mmCIF file with all atom_site columns, C-alpha atoms in Angstrom:
data_model
loop_
_atom_site.group_PDB
_atom_site.id
_atom_site.type_symbol
_atom_site.label_atom_id
_atom_site.label_alt_id
_atom_site.label_comp_id
_atom_site.label_asym_id
_atom_site.label_entity_id
_atom_site.label_seq_id
_atom_site.pdbx_PDB_ins_code
_atom_site.Cartn_x
_atom_site.Cartn_y
_atom_site.Cartn_z
_atom_site.occupancy
_atom_site.B_iso_or_equiv
_atom_site.pdbx_formal_charge
_atom_site.auth_seq_id
_atom_site.auth_comp_id
_atom_site.auth_asym_id
_atom_site.auth_atom_id
_atom_site.pdbx_PDB_model_num
ATOM 1   C CA . MET X 1 1   ? -22.561 -8.019 -33.196 1.00 0.00 ? 13  MET X CA 1
ATOM 2   C CA . PRO X 1 2   ? -21.706 -4.460 -32.014 1.00 0.00 ? 14  PRO X CA 1
ATOM 3   C CA . ARG X 1 3   ? -18.037 -3.630 -31.473 1.00 0.00 ? 15  ARG X CA 1
ATOM 4   C CA . MET X 1 4   ? -17.004 -2.841 -27.935 1.00 0.00 ? 16  MET X CA 1
ATOM 5   C CA . LYS X 1 5   ? -15.531 0.581  -27.476 1.00 0.00 ? 17  LYS X CA 1
ATOM 6   C CA . GLN X 1 6   ? -11.808 0.439  -26.784 1.00 0.00 ? 18  GLN X CA 1
ATOM 7   C CA . ARG X 1 7   ? -10.833 1.732  -23.362 1.00 0.00 ? 19  ARG X CA 1
ATOM 8   C CA . SER X 1 8   ? -8.977  5.031  -23.311 1.00 0.00 ? 20  SER X CA 1
ATOM 9   C CA . ALA X 1 9   ? -5.234  4.643  -22.767 1.00 0.00 ? 21  ALA X CA 1
ATOM 10  C CA . VAL X 1 10  ? -5.301  7.898  -20.782 1.00 0.00 ? 22  VAL X CA 1
ATOM 11  C CA . LEU X 1 11  ? -7.890  6.581  -18.333 1.00 0.00 ? 23  LEU X CA 1
ATOM 12  C CA . THR X 1 12  ? -6.053  3.266  -18.063 1.00 0.00 ? 24  THR X CA 1
ATOM 13  C CA . LEU X 1 13  ? -2.795  5.058  -17.177 1.00 0.00 ? 25  LEU X CA 1
ATOM 14  C CA . ILE X 1 14  ? -4.577  7.247  -14.621 1.00 0.00 ? 26  ILE X CA 1
ATOM 15  C CA . THR X 1 15  ? -6.210  4.180  -13.051 1.00 0.00 ? 27  THR X CA 1
ATOM 16  C CA . VAL X 1 16  ? -2.912  2.279  -12.802 1.00 0.00 ? 28  VAL X CA 1
ATOM 17  C CA . ILE X 1 17  ? -0.995  5.267  -11.391 1.00 0.00 ? 29  ILE X CA 1
ATOM 18  C CA . CYS X 1 18  ? -3.733  6.009  -8.829  1.00 0.00 ? 30  CYS X CA 1
ATOM 19  C CA . ALA X 1 19  ? -3.824  2.322  -7.815  1.00 0.00 ? 31  ALA X CA 1
ATOM 20  C CA . PHE X 1 20  ? -0.078  2.457  -7.173  1.00 0.00 ? 32  PHE X CA 1
ATOM 21  C CA . TYR X 1 21  ? -0.608  5.597  -5.082  1.00 0.00 ? 33  TYR X CA 1
ATOM 22  C CA . LEU X 1 22  ? -3.120  3.702  -2.924  1.00 0.00 ? 34  LEU X CA 1
ATOM 23  C CA . TRP X 1 23  ? -0.614  0.857  -2.593  1.00 0.00 ? 35  TRP X CA 1
ATOM 24  C CA . GLU X 1 24  ? 2.016   3.431  -1.645  1.00 0.00 ? 36  GLU X CA 1
ATOM 25  C CA . LEU X 1 25  ? -0.228  4.715  1.173   1.00 0.00 ? 37  LEU X CA 1
ATOM 26  C CA . VAL X 1 26  ? -0.415  1.197  2.599   1.00 0.00 ? 38  VAL X CA 1
ATOM 27  C CA . ASP X 1 27  ? 3.239   0.294  1.996   1.00 0.00 ? 39  ASP X CA 1
ATOM 28  C CA . SER X 1 28  ? 5.541   3.284  1.490   1.00 0.00 ? 40  SER X CA 1
ATOM 29  C CA . GLY X 1 29  ? 8.412   0.847  0.913   1.00 0.00 ? 41  GLY X CA 1
ATOM 30  C CA . ILE X 1 30  ? 7.399   0.624  -2.724  1.00 0.00 ? 42  ILE X CA 1
ATOM 31  C CA . ILE X 1 31  ? 8.839   4.105  -3.200  1.00 0.00 ? 43  ILE X CA 1
ATOM 32  C CA . GLY X 1 32  ? 12.303  2.594  -2.798  1.00 0.00 ? 44  GLY X CA 1
ATOM 33  C CA . THR X 1 33  ? 11.381  -0.206 -5.186  1.00 0.00 ? 45  THR X CA 1
ATOM 34  C CA . PHE X 1 34  ? 10.124  1.995  -8.028  1.00 0.00 ? 46  PHE X CA 1
ATOM 35  C CA . ALA X 1 35  ? 11.727  5.448  -7.616  1.00 0.00 ? 47  ALA X CA 1
ATOM 36  C CA . LEU X 1 36  ? 14.348  6.662  -10.088 1.00 0.00 ? 48  LEU X CA 1
ATOM 37  C CA . TYR X 1 37  ? 17.967  6.832  -8.969  1.00 0.00 ? 49  TYR X CA 1
ATOM 38  C CA . GLY X 1 38  ? 20.989  8.502  -10.495 1.00 0.00 ? 50  GLY X CA 1
ATOM 39  C CA . ILE X 1 39  ? 22.589  7.041  -13.594 1.00 0.00 ? 51  ILE X CA 1
ATOM 40  C CA . ASP X 1 40  ? 25.605  5.697  -11.662 1.00 0.00 ? 52  ASP X CA 1
ATOM 41  C CA . LEU X 1 41  ? 23.377  3.665  -9.360  1.00 0.00 ? 53  LEU X CA 1
ATOM 42  C CA . LEU X 1 42  ? 21.258  2.460  -12.279 1.00 0.00 ? 54  LEU X CA 1
ATOM 43  C CA . GLN X 1 43  ? 24.409  1.217  -14.008 1.00 0.00 ? 55  GLN X CA 1
ATOM 44  C CA . VAL X 1 44  ? 25.637  -0.557 -10.878 1.00 0.00 ? 56  VAL X CA 1
ATOM 45  C CA . THR X 1 45  ? 22.284  -2.185 -10.044 1.00 0.00 ? 57  THR X CA 1
ATOM 46  C CA . ASN X 1 46  ? 21.118  -2.689 -13.646 1.00 0.00 ? 58  ASN X CA 1
ATOM 47  C CA . GLN X 1 47  ? 17.620  -1.602 -12.536 1.00 0.00 ? 59  GLN X CA 1
ATOM 48  C CA . TRP X 1 48  ? 16.704  0.159  -15.776 1.00 0.00 ? 60  TRP X CA 1
ATOM 49  C CA . TYR X 1 49  ? 13.008  -0.540 -15.181 1.00 0.00 ? 61  TYR X CA 1
ATOM 50  C CA . ARG X 1 50  ? 13.090  2.489  -12.876 1.00 0.00 ? 62  ARG X CA 1
ATOM 51  C CA . LEU X 1 51  ? 13.148  4.760  -15.961 1.00 0.00 ? 63  LEU X CA 1
ATOM 52  C CA . VAL X 1 52  ? 9.468   3.773  -16.344 1.00 0.00 ? 64  VAL X CA 1
ATOM 53  C CA . THR X 1 53  ? 8.321   2.846  -12.819 1.00 0.00 ? 65  THR X CA 1
ATOM 54  C CA . VAL X 1 54  ? 9.171   6.342  -11.565 1.00 0.00 ? 66  VAL X CA 1
ATOM 55  C CA . ALA X 1 55  ? 5.782   7.419  -12.992 1.00 0.00 ? 67  ALA X CA 1
ATOM 56  C CA . LEU X 1 56  ? 3.956   5.057  -10.642 1.00 0.00 ? 68  LEU X CA 1
ATOM 57  C CA . ILE X 1 57  ? 5.195   6.752  -7.470  1.00 0.00 ? 69  ILE X CA 1
ATOM 58  C CA . HIS X 1 58  ? 4.122   10.181 -6.188  1.00 0.00 ? 70  HIS X CA 1
ATOM 59  C CA . ASP X 1 59  ? 4.775   12.283 -3.102  1.00 0.00 ? 71  ASP X CA 1
ATOM 60  C CA . ASN X 1 60  ? 2.583   11.125 -0.236  1.00 0.00 ? 72  ASN X CA 1
ATOM 61  C CA . SER X 1 61  ? 3.971   13.404 2.475   1.00 0.00 ? 73  SER X CA 1
ATOM 62  C CA . SER X 1 62  ? 0.823   15.572 2.499   1.00 0.00 ? 74  SER X CA 1
ATOM 63  C CA . THR X 1 63  ? -2.716  14.621 3.495   1.00 0.00 ? 75  THR X CA 1
ATOM 64  C CA . ILE X 1 64  ? -3.889  15.956 0.141   1.00 0.00 ? 76  ILE X CA 1
ATOM 65  C CA . PRO X 1 65  ? -2.239  14.178 -2.822  1.00 0.00 ? 77  PRO X CA 1
ATOM 66  C CA . ILE X 1 66  ? -1.314  17.413 -4.628  1.00 0.00 ? 78  ILE X CA 1
ATOM 67  C CA . HIS X 1 67  ? 1.564   15.908 -6.633  1.00 0.00 ? 79  HIS X CA 1
ATOM 68  C CA . LEU X 1 68  ? -0.620  13.054 -7.873  1.00 0.00 ? 80  LEU X CA 1
ATOM 69  C CA . ALA X 1 69  ? -3.635  15.306 -8.516  1.00 0.00 ? 81  ALA X CA 1
ATOM 70  C CA . PHE X 1 70  ? -1.726  17.814 -10.656 1.00 0.00 ? 82  PHE X CA 1
ATOM 71  C CA . ASN X 1 71  ? -0.040  15.088 -12.701 1.00 0.00 ? 83  ASN X CA 1
ATOM 72  C CA . MET X 1 72  ? -3.295  13.185 -13.277 1.00 0.00 ? 84  MET X CA 1
ATOM 73  C CA . LEU X 1 73  ? -5.218  16.363 -14.125 1.00 0.00 ? 85  LEU X CA 1
ATOM 74  C CA . ALA X 1 74  ? -2.551  17.312 -16.676 1.00 0.00 ? 86  ALA X CA 1
ATOM 75  C CA . LEU X 1 75  ? -2.404  13.746 -18.021 1.00 0.00 ? 87  LEU X CA 1
ATOM 76  C CA . HIS X 1 76  ? -6.169  13.771 -18.569 1.00 0.00 ? 88  HIS X CA 1
ATOM 77  C CA . SER X 1 77  ? -6.343  17.344 -19.936 1.00 0.00 ? 89  SER X CA 1
ATOM 78  C CA . LEU X 1 78  ? -3.496  16.876 -22.408 1.00 0.00 ? 90  LEU X CA 1
ATOM 79  C CA . GLY X 1 79  ? -3.634  13.152 -23.031 1.00 0.00 ? 91  GLY X CA 1
ATOM 80  C CA . THR X 1 80  ? -7.308  12.925 -23.962 1.00 0.00 ? 92  THR X CA 1
ATOM 81  C CA . PRO X 1 81  ? -7.156  15.281 -26.965 1.00 0.00 ? 93  PRO X CA 1
ATOM 82  C CA . ILE X 1 82  ? -3.806  13.843 -28.070 1.00 0.00 ? 94  ILE X CA 1
ATOM 83  C CA . GLU X 1 83  ? -5.164  10.294 -27.928 1.00 0.00 ? 95  GLU X CA 1
ATOM 84  C CA . THR X 1 84  ? -8.335  11.399 -29.744 1.00 0.00 ? 96  THR X CA 1
ATOM 85  C CA . LEU X 1 85  ? -6.398  13.145 -32.523 1.00 0.00 ? 97  LEU X CA 1
ATOM 86  C CA . LEU X 1 86  ? -3.512  10.703 -32.993 1.00 0.00 ? 98  LEU X CA 1
ATOM 87  C CA . GLY X 1 87  ? -4.910  7.415  -31.721 1.00 0.00 ? 99  GLY X CA 1
ATOM 88  C CA . ARG X 1 88  ? -4.047  5.155  -28.839 1.00 0.00 ? 100 ARG X CA 1
ATOM 89  C CA . SER X 1 89  ? -0.770  3.753  -30.216 1.00 0.00 ? 101 SER X CA 1
ATOM 90  C CA . LYS X 1 90  ? 0.780   7.107  -31.063 1.00 0.00 ? 102 LYS X CA 1
ATOM 91  C CA . PHE X 1 91  ? -0.368  8.557  -27.742 1.00 0.00 ? 103 PHE X CA 1
ATOM 92  C CA . LEU X 1 92  ? 1.312   5.687  -25.864 1.00 0.00 ? 104 LEU X CA 1
ATOM 93  C CA . ILE X 1 93  ? 4.516   6.105  -27.900 1.00 0.00 ? 105 ILE X CA 1
ATOM 94  C CA . ILE X 1 94  ? 4.576   9.813  -26.984 1.00 0.00 ? 106 ILE X CA 1
ATOM 95  C CA . PHE X 1 95  ? 3.798   9.130  -23.312 1.00 0.00 ? 107 PHE X CA 1
ATOM 96  C CA . PHE X 1 96  ? 6.470   6.452  -22.831 1.00 0.00 ? 108 PHE X CA 1
ATOM 97  C CA . ALA X 1 97  ? 9.130   8.179  -24.952 1.00 0.00 ? 109 ALA X CA 1
ATOM 98  C CA . SER X 1 98  ? 8.574   11.356 -22.902 1.00 0.00 ? 110 SER X CA 1
ATOM 99  C CA . LEU X 1 99  ? 8.664   9.403  -19.653 1.00 0.00 ? 111 LEU X CA 1
ATOM 100 C CA . ILE X 1 100 ? 11.938  7.707  -20.579 1.00 0.00 ? 112 ILE X CA 1
ATOM 101 C CA . GLY X 1 101 ? 13.428  10.949 -21.965 1.00 0.00 ? 113 GLY X CA 1
ATOM 102 C CA . GLY X 1 102 ? 12.548  12.769 -18.745 1.00 0.00 ? 114 GLY X CA 1
ATOM 103 C CA . SER X 1 103 ? 13.883  9.914  -16.640 1.00 0.00 ? 115 SER X CA 1
ATOM 104 C CA . ILE X 1 104 ? 17.198  9.805  -18.491 1.00 0.00 ? 116 ILE X CA 1
ATOM 105 C CA . ALA X 1 105 ? 17.662  13.576 -18.120 1.00 0.00 ? 117 ALA X CA 1
ATOM 106 C CA . SER X 1 106 ? 16.843  13.307 -14.435 1.00 0.00 ? 118 SER X CA 1
ATOM 107 C CA . ALA X 1 107 ? 19.054  10.258 -13.804 1.00 0.00 ? 119 ALA X CA 1
ATOM 108 C CA . ILE X 1 108 ? 22.071  11.883 -15.451 1.00 0.00 ? 120 ILE X CA 1
ATOM 109 C CA . PHE X 1 109 ? 21.994  14.757 -12.969 1.00 0.00 ? 121 PHE X CA 1
ATOM 110 C CA . LEU X 1 110 ? 20.834  12.945 -9.832  1.00 0.00 ? 122 LEU X CA 1
ATOM 111 C CA . GLY X 1 111 ? 23.565  12.369 -7.319  1.00 0.00 ? 123 GLY X CA 1
ATOM 112 C CA . TYR X 1 112 ? 24.428  8.920  -6.037  1.00 0.00 ? 124 TYR X CA 1
ATOM 113 C CA . SER X 1 113 ? 22.041  9.318  -3.092  1.00 0.00 ? 125 SER X CA 1
ATOM 114 C CA . GLY X 1 114 ? 19.337  11.305 -4.920  1.00 0.00 ? 126 GLY X CA 1
ATOM 115 C CA . TYR X 1 115 ? 16.079  9.964  -6.264  1.00 0.00 ? 127 TYR X CA 1
ATOM 116 C CA . SER X 1 116 ? 13.101  11.189 -8.253  1.00 0.00 ? 128 SER X CA 1
ATOM 117 C CA . ILE X 1 117 ? 9.415   10.252 -8.300  1.00 0.00 ? 129 ILE X CA 1
ATOM 118 C CA . GLY X 1 118 ? 6.355   11.106 -10.381 1.00 0.00 ? 130 GLY X CA 1
ATOM 119 C CA . ALA X 1 119 ? 4.956   11.155 -13.893 1.00 0.00 ? 131 ALA X CA 1
ATOM 120 C CA . SER X 1 120 ? 5.813   14.763 -14.685 1.00 0.00 ? 132 SER X CA 1
ATOM 121 C CA . GLY X 1 121 ? 8.470   13.907 -17.277 1.00 0.00 ? 133 GLY X CA 1
ATOM 122 C CA . ALA X 1 122 ? 5.745   12.175 -19.298 1.00 0.00 ? 134 ALA X CA 1
ATOM 123 C CA . VAL X 1 123 ? 3.296   15.013 -18.606 1.00 0.00 ? 135 VAL X CA 1
ATOM 124 C CA . PHE X 1 124 ? 5.768   17.603 -19.882 1.00 0.00 ? 136 PHE X CA 1
ATOM 125 C CA . GLY X 1 125 ? 6.215   15.444 -22.963 1.00 0.00 ? 137 GLY X CA 1
ATOM 126 C CA . LEU X 1 126 ? 2.468   15.778 -23.520 1.00 0.00 ? 138 LEU X CA 1
ATOM 127 C CA . PHE X 1 127 ? 2.840   19.563 -23.243 1.00 0.00 ? 139 PHE X CA 1
ATOM 128 C CA . GLY X 1 128 ? 5.507   19.377 -25.955 1.00 0.00 ? 140 GLY X CA 1
ATOM 129 C CA . SER X 1 129 ? 3.329   17.094 -28.032 1.00 0.00 ? 141 SER X CA 1
ATOM 130 C CA . TRP X 1 130 ? 0.386   19.471 -27.754 1.00 0.00 ? 142 TRP X CA 1
ATOM 131 C CA . ILE X 1 131 ? 2.539   22.377 -28.977 1.00 0.00 ? 143 ILE X CA 1
ATOM 132 C CA . ILE X 1 132 ? 3.425   20.425 -32.151 1.00 0.00 ? 144 ILE X CA 1
ATOM 133 C CA . ILE X 1 133 ? -0.138  19.182 -32.692 1.00 0.00 ? 145 ILE X CA 1
ATOM 134 C CA . GLY X 1 134 ? -1.682  22.560 -31.865 1.00 0.00 ? 146 GLY X CA 1
ATOM 135 C CA . ARG X 1 135 ? 0.480   24.366 -34.378 1.00 0.00 ? 147 ARG X CA 1
ATOM 136 C CA . ARG X 1 136 ? -0.350  21.774 -37.015 1.00 0.00 ? 148 ARG X CA 1
ATOM 137 C CA . ILE X 1 137 ? -4.123  22.077 -36.531 1.00 0.00 ? 149 ILE X CA 1
ATOM 138 C CA . GLY X 1 138 ? -4.085  25.847 -36.039 1.00 0.00 ? 150 GLY X CA 1
ATOM 139 C CA . ALA X 1 139 ? -4.956  25.794 -32.327 1.00 0.00 ? 151 ALA X CA 1
ATOM 140 C CA . GLU X 1 140 ? -3.800  28.457 -29.893 1.00 0.00 ? 152 GLU X CA 1
ATOM 141 C CA . VAL X 1 141 ? -0.687  27.210 -28.074 1.00 0.00 ? 153 VAL X CA 1
ATOM 142 C CA . LYS X 1 142 ? 0.430   30.391 -26.284 1.00 0.00 ? 154 LYS X CA 1
ATOM 143 C CA . SER X 1 143 ? -1.363  29.354 -23.087 1.00 0.00 ? 155 SER X CA 1
ATOM 144 C CA . THR X 1 144 ? 0.490   26.022 -23.167 1.00 0.00 ? 156 THR X CA 1
ATOM 145 C CA . LEU X 1 145 ? 3.792   27.874 -23.498 1.00 0.00 ? 157 LEU X CA 1
ATOM 146 C CA . VAL X 1 146 ? 2.834   30.075 -20.518 1.00 0.00 ? 158 VAL X CA 1
ATOM 147 C CA . ILE X 1 147 ? 1.992   27.009 -18.399 1.00 0.00 ? 159 ILE X CA 1
ATOM 148 C CA . ILE X 1 148 ? 5.324   25.407 -19.311 1.00 0.00 ? 160 ILE X CA 1
ATOM 149 C CA . GLY X 1 149 ? 7.171   28.619 -18.462 1.00 0.00 ? 161 GLY X CA 1
ATOM 150 C CA . LEU X 1 150 ? 5.391   28.985 -15.107 1.00 0.00 ? 162 LEU X CA 1
ATOM 151 C CA . ASN X 1 151 ? 6.187   25.386 -14.245 1.00 0.00 ? 163 ASN X CA 1
ATOM 152 C CA . PHE X 1 152 ? 9.864   25.928 -14.968 1.00 0.00 ? 164 PHE X CA 1
ATOM 153 C CA . VAL X 1 153 ? 9.907   29.114 -12.872 1.00 0.00 ? 165 VAL X CA 1
ATOM 154 C CA . LEU X 1 154 ? 8.273   27.207 -9.996  1.00 0.00 ? 166 LEU X CA 1
ATOM 155 C CA . GLY X 1 155 ? 10.725  24.363 -10.479 1.00 0.00 ? 167 GLY X CA 1
ATOM 156 C CA . PHE X 1 156 ? 13.658  26.718 -10.061 1.00 0.00 ? 168 PHE X CA 1
ATOM 157 C CA . THR X 1 157 ? 12.205  28.586 -7.072  1.00 0.00 ? 169 THR X CA 1
ATOM 158 C CA . ILE X 1 158 ? 10.696  25.865 -4.897  1.00 0.00 ? 170 ILE X CA 1
ATOM 159 C CA . GLY X 1 159 ? 12.511  22.778 -3.724  1.00 0.00 ? 171 GLY X CA 1
ATOM 160 C CA . GLY X 1 160 ? 11.688  19.212 -4.582  1.00 0.00 ? 172 GLY X CA 1
ATOM 161 C CA . VAL X 1 161 ? 10.793  19.783 -8.250  1.00 0.00 ? 173 VAL X CA 1
ATOM 162 C CA . ASP X 1 162 ? 12.792  17.784 -10.780 1.00 0.00 ? 174 ASP X CA 1
ATOM 163 C CA . TRP X 1 163 ? 13.024  20.357 -13.570 1.00 0.00 ? 175 TRP X CA 1
ATOM 164 C CA . ARG X 1 164 ? 15.482  18.142 -15.429 1.00 0.00 ? 176 ARG X CA 1
ATOM 165 C CA . ALA X 1 165 ? 12.828  15.438 -15.812 1.00 0.00 ? 177 ALA X CA 1
ATOM 166 C CA . HIS X 1 166 ? 10.428  18.146 -17.001 1.00 0.00 ? 178 HIS X CA 1
ATOM 167 C CA . LEU X 1 167 ? 12.910  19.417 -19.578 1.00 0.00 ? 179 LEU X CA 1
ATOM 168 C CA . GLY X 1 168 ? 13.880  15.939 -20.795 1.00 0.00 ? 180 GLY X CA 1
ATOM 169 C CA . GLY X 1 169 ? 10.229  14.939 -21.121 1.00 0.00 ? 181 GLY X CA 1
ATOM 170 C CA . LEU X 1 170 ? 9.357   18.167 -22.932 1.00 0.00 ? 182 LEU X CA 1
ATOM 171 C CA . ILE X 1 171 ? 12.152  17.708 -25.471 1.00 0.00 ? 183 ILE X CA 1
ATOM 172 C CA . ALA X 1 172 ? 11.270  14.035 -26.002 1.00 0.00 ? 184 ALA X CA 1
ATOM 173 C CA . GLY X 1 173 ? 7.570   14.870 -26.461 1.00 0.00 ? 185 GLY X CA 1
ATOM 174 C CA . LEU X 1 174 ? 8.352   17.576 -28.997 1.00 0.00 ? 186 LEU X CA 1
ATOM 175 C CA . ALA X 1 175 ? 10.734  15.351 -30.954 1.00 0.00 ? 187 ALA X CA 1
ATOM 176 C CA . VAL X 1 176 ? 8.660   12.171 -30.965 1.00 0.00 ? 188 VAL X CA 1
ATOM 177 C CA . THR X 1 177 ? 5.466   13.990 -31.956 1.00 0.00 ? 189 THR X CA 1
ATOM 178 C CA . LYS X 1 178 ? 7.283   15.763 -34.771 1.00 0.00 ? 190 LYS X CA 1
ATOM 179 C CA . VAL X 1 179 ? 8.572   12.408 -36.060 1.00 0.00 ? 191 VAL X CA 1
ATOM 180 C CA . LEU X 1 180 ? 5.173   10.706 -35.693 1.00 0.00 ? 192 LEU X CA 1
ATOM 181 C CA . LEU X 1 181 ? 3.371   13.498 -37.520 1.00 0.00 ? 193 LEU X CA 1
ATOM 182 C CA . SER X 1 182 ? 5.940   13.720 -40.292 1.00 0.00 ? 194 SER X CA 1
ATOM 183 C CA . SER X 1 183 ? 5.861   9.945  -40.822 1.00 0.00 ? 195 SER X CA 1
ATOM 184 C CA . SER X 1 184 ? 2.051   10.010 -40.997 1.00 0.00 ? 196 SER X CA 1
ATOM 185 C CA . ARG X 1 185 ? 2.222   12.559 -43.855 1.00 0.00 ? 197 ARG X CA 1
ATOM 186 C CA . SER X 1 186 ? 4.200   10.103 -45.961 1.00 0.00 ? 198 SER X CA 1
#
Protein backbone atom coordinates (compact mmCIF):
# COMPACT_ATOMS: atom_id res chain seq x y z
CA MET A 1 0.00 0.00 0.00
CA PRO A 2 1.50 3.42 -0.94
CA ARG A 3 2.37 5.79 1.90
CA MET A 4 0.40 9.00 2.06
CA LYS A 5 2.49 12.11 1.81
CA GLN A 6 2.65 13.97 5.10
CA ARG A 7 1.07 17.41 5.00
CA SER A 8 3.47 20.33 5.20
CA ALA A 9 3.59 21.95 8.64
CA VAL A 10 4.10 25.31 6.92
CA LEU A 11 0.90 24.99 4.90
CA THR A 12 -0.99 23.76 7.97
CA LEU A 13 0.14 26.81 9.98
CA ILE A 14 -0.80 29.16 7.13
CA THR A 15 -4.24 27.52 6.84
CA VAL A 16 -4.92 27.78 10.58
CA ILE A 17 -3.73 31.41 10.81
CA CYS A 18 -5.77 32.43 7.75
CA ALA A 19 -8.85 30.66 9.17
CA PHE A 20 -8.47 32.67 12.37
CA TYR A 21 -8.21 35.84 10.28
CA LEU A 22 -11.54 34.99 8.62
CA TRP A 23 -13.04 34.37 12.06
CA GLU A 24 -11.61 37.72 13.16
CA LEU A 25 -13.40 39.46 10.27
CA VAL A 26 -16.71 38.02 11.49
CA ASP A 27 -16.05 38.53 15.21
CA SER A 28 -13.33 41.07 16.00
CA GLY A 29 -13.81 40.28 19.70
CA ILE A 30 -11.42 37.38 19.32
CA ILE A 31 -8.59 39.91 19.12
CA GLY A 32 -9.12 40.60 22.83
CA THR A 33 -9.24 36.87 23.52
CA PHE A 34 -5.99 35.95 21.76
CA ALA A 35 -3.82 39.11 21.62
CA LEU A 36 -0.66 39.36 23.71
CA TYR A 37 -0.64 41.66 26.73
CA GLY A 38 2.18 42.98 28.86
CA ILE A 39 3.94 40.68 31.29
CA ASP A 40 2.27 42.28 34.34
CA LEU A 41 -1.19 41.54 32.98
CA LEU A 42 -0.18 38.02 31.96
CA GLN A 43 1.01 37.38 35.52
CA VAL A 44 -2.20 38.74 37.03
CA THR A 45 -4.54 36.87 34.66
CA ASN A 46 -2.37 33.75 34.27
CA GLN A 47 -3.26 33.75 30.54
CA TRP A 48 0.09 32.43 29.33
CA TYR A 49 -1.56 30.87 26.28
CA ARG A 50 -1.40 34.35 24.75
CA LEU A 51 2.35 33.86 24.16
CA VAL A 52 1.26 31.48 21.36
CA THR A 53 -2.22 32.69 20.34
CA VAL A 54 -0.82 36.11 19.41
CA ALA A 55 0.23 34.51 16.09
CA LEU A 56 -3.40 33.76 15.23
CA ILE A 57 -4.48 37.40 15.21
CA HIS A 58 -3.54 40.02 12.60
CA ASP A 59 -4.43 43.63 11.90
CA ASN A 60 -7.77 43.84 10.12
CA SER A 61 -8.11 47.63 10.04
CA SER A 62 -7.44 47.78 6.28
CA THR A 63 -9.52 46.37 3.43
CA ILE A 64 -6.40 44.60 2.19
CA PRO A 65 -4.92 42.20 4.78
CA ILE A 66 -1.36 43.51 4.40
CA HIS A 67 -0.18 42.41 7.85
CA LEU A 68 -1.47 38.87 7.31
CA ALA A 69 -0.21 38.70 3.71
CA PHE A 70 3.36 39.72 4.56
CA ASN A 71 3.56 37.31 7.49
CA MET A 72 2.14 34.39 5.50
CA LEU A 73 4.35 35.13 2.49
CA ALA A 74 7.42 35.18 4.74
CA LEU A 75 6.25 32.06 6.60
CA HIS A 76 5.90 30.20 3.30
CA SER A 77 9.12 31.56 1.74
CA LEU A 78 11.29 30.82 4.76
CA GLY A 79 9.41 27.94 6.35
CA THR A 80 9.21 25.71 3.29
CA PRO A 81 12.98 25.36 2.74
CA ILE A 82 13.61 25.07 6.48
CA GLU A 83 11.02 22.31 6.82
CA THR A 84 12.42 20.57 3.72
CA LEU A 85 16.00 20.70 5.00
CA LEU A 86 15.44 19.98 8.70
CA GLY A 87 12.15 18.10 8.75
CA ARG A 88 8.75 18.85 10.18
CA SER A 89 9.60 18.38 13.88
CA LYS A 90 12.64 20.63 13.88
CA PHE A 91 10.80 23.25 11.83
CA LEU A 92 7.94 23.28 14.37
CA ILE A 93 10.41 23.53 17.28
CA ILE A 94 12.03 26.55 15.59
CA PHE A 95 8.67 28.16 14.77
CA PHE A 96 7.20 27.82 18.27
CA ALA A 97 10.43 28.65 20.13
CA SER A 98 10.74 31.81 18.00
CA LEU A 99 7.09 32.67 18.56
CA ILE A 100 7.42 32.30 22.33
CA GLY A 101 10.79 34.11 22.39
CA GLY A 102 9.30 37.01 20.43
CA SER A 103 6.22 37.06 22.63
CA ILE A 104 8.24 37.13 25.84
CA ALA A 105 10.40 40.01 24.56
CA SER A 106 7.28 41.88 23.51
CA ALA A 107 5.36 41.20 26.75
CA ILE A 108 8.25 42.42 28.91
CA PHE A 109 8.14 45.85 27.29
CA LEU A 110 4.40 46.23 26.69
CA GLY A 111 2.72 48.58 29.08
CA TYR A 112 -0.22 47.52 31.22
CA SER A 113 -2.69 48.71 28.57
CA GLY A 114 -0.64 47.72 25.50
CA TYR A 115 -1.13 44.67 23.35
CA SER A 116 0.51 42.97 20.39
CA ILE A 117 -0.80 40.84 17.53
CA GLY A 118 0.66 38.82 14.67
CA ALA A 119 3.06 36.02 13.81
CA SER A 120 6.08 38.19 13.08
CA GLY A 121 8.05 37.04 16.13
CA ALA A 122 7.94 33.51 14.70
CA VAL A 123 8.67 34.81 11.19
CA PHE A 124 11.76 36.67 12.40
CA GLY A 125 12.83 33.46 14.11
CA LEU A 126 12.68 31.80 10.69
CA PHE A 127 14.90 34.58 9.32
CA GLY A 128 17.39 33.79 12.09
CA SER A 129 17.09 30.09 11.40
CA TRP A 130 17.74 30.62 7.70
CA ILE A 131 20.92 32.59 8.49
CA ILE A 132 22.29 29.64 10.50
CA ILE A 133 21.19 27.04 7.94
CA GLY A 134 22.34 29.14 4.98
CA ARG A 135 25.81 29.56 6.41
CA ARG A 136 26.02 25.85 7.12
CA ILE A 137 25.06 24.83 3.57
CA GLY A 138 27.03 27.60 1.89
CA ALA A 139 24.02 29.61 0.70
CA GLU A 140 24.07 33.37 0.27
CA VAL A 141 22.57 35.00 3.38
CA LYS A 142 23.43 38.67 2.77
CA SER A 143 20.00 39.33 1.25
CA THR A 144 18.37 37.87 4.38
CA LEU A 145 20.46 40.19 6.54
CA VAL A 146 19.38 43.15 4.37
CA ILE A 147 15.70 42.19 4.73
CA ILE A 148 16.08 41.91 8.50
CA GLY A 149 17.82 45.29 8.64
CA LEU A 150 15.14 46.97 6.50
CA ASN A 151 12.42 45.52 8.69
CA PHE A 152 14.07 46.89 11.81
CA VAL A 153 14.47 50.32 10.20
CA LEU A 154 10.78 50.28 9.25
CA GLY A 155 9.88 49.12 12.74
CA PHE A 156 11.64 52.10 14.27
CA THR A 157 10.24 54.65 11.80
CA ILE A 158 6.60 53.68 11.40
CA GLY A 159 4.17 53.17 14.24
CA GLY A 160 2.43 49.97 15.18
CA VAL A 161 5.37 47.61 14.56
CA ASP A 162 6.45 45.50 17.51
CA TRP A 163 10.21 45.46 16.91
CA ARG A 164 10.75 43.82 20.29
CA ALA A 165 8.80 40.74 19.16
CA HIS A 166 10.89 40.76 15.97
CA LEU A 167 14.14 40.93 17.92
CA GLY A 168 13.10 38.28 20.46
CA GLY A 169 11.96 35.95 17.69
CA LEU A 170 15.16 36.52 15.70
CA ILE A 171 17.37 35.71 18.69
CA ALA A 172 15.31 32.63 19.58
CA GLY A 173 15.40 31.38 15.97
CA LEU A 174 19.16 31.82 15.78
CA ALA A 175 19.75 30.08 19.10
CA VAL A 176 17.35 27.17 18.66
CA THR A 177 18.57 26.42 15.13
CA LYS A 178 22.18 26.49 16.30
CA VAL A 179 21.33 24.00 19.07
CA LEU A 180 19.29 21.76 16.75
CA LEU A 181 22.03 21.66 14.13
CA SER A 182 24.80 21.06 16.64
CA SER A 183 22.84 18.24 18.29
CA SER A 184 22.22 16.62 14.89
CA ARG A 185 25.99 16.50 14.26
CA SER A 186 26.47 14.35 17.35
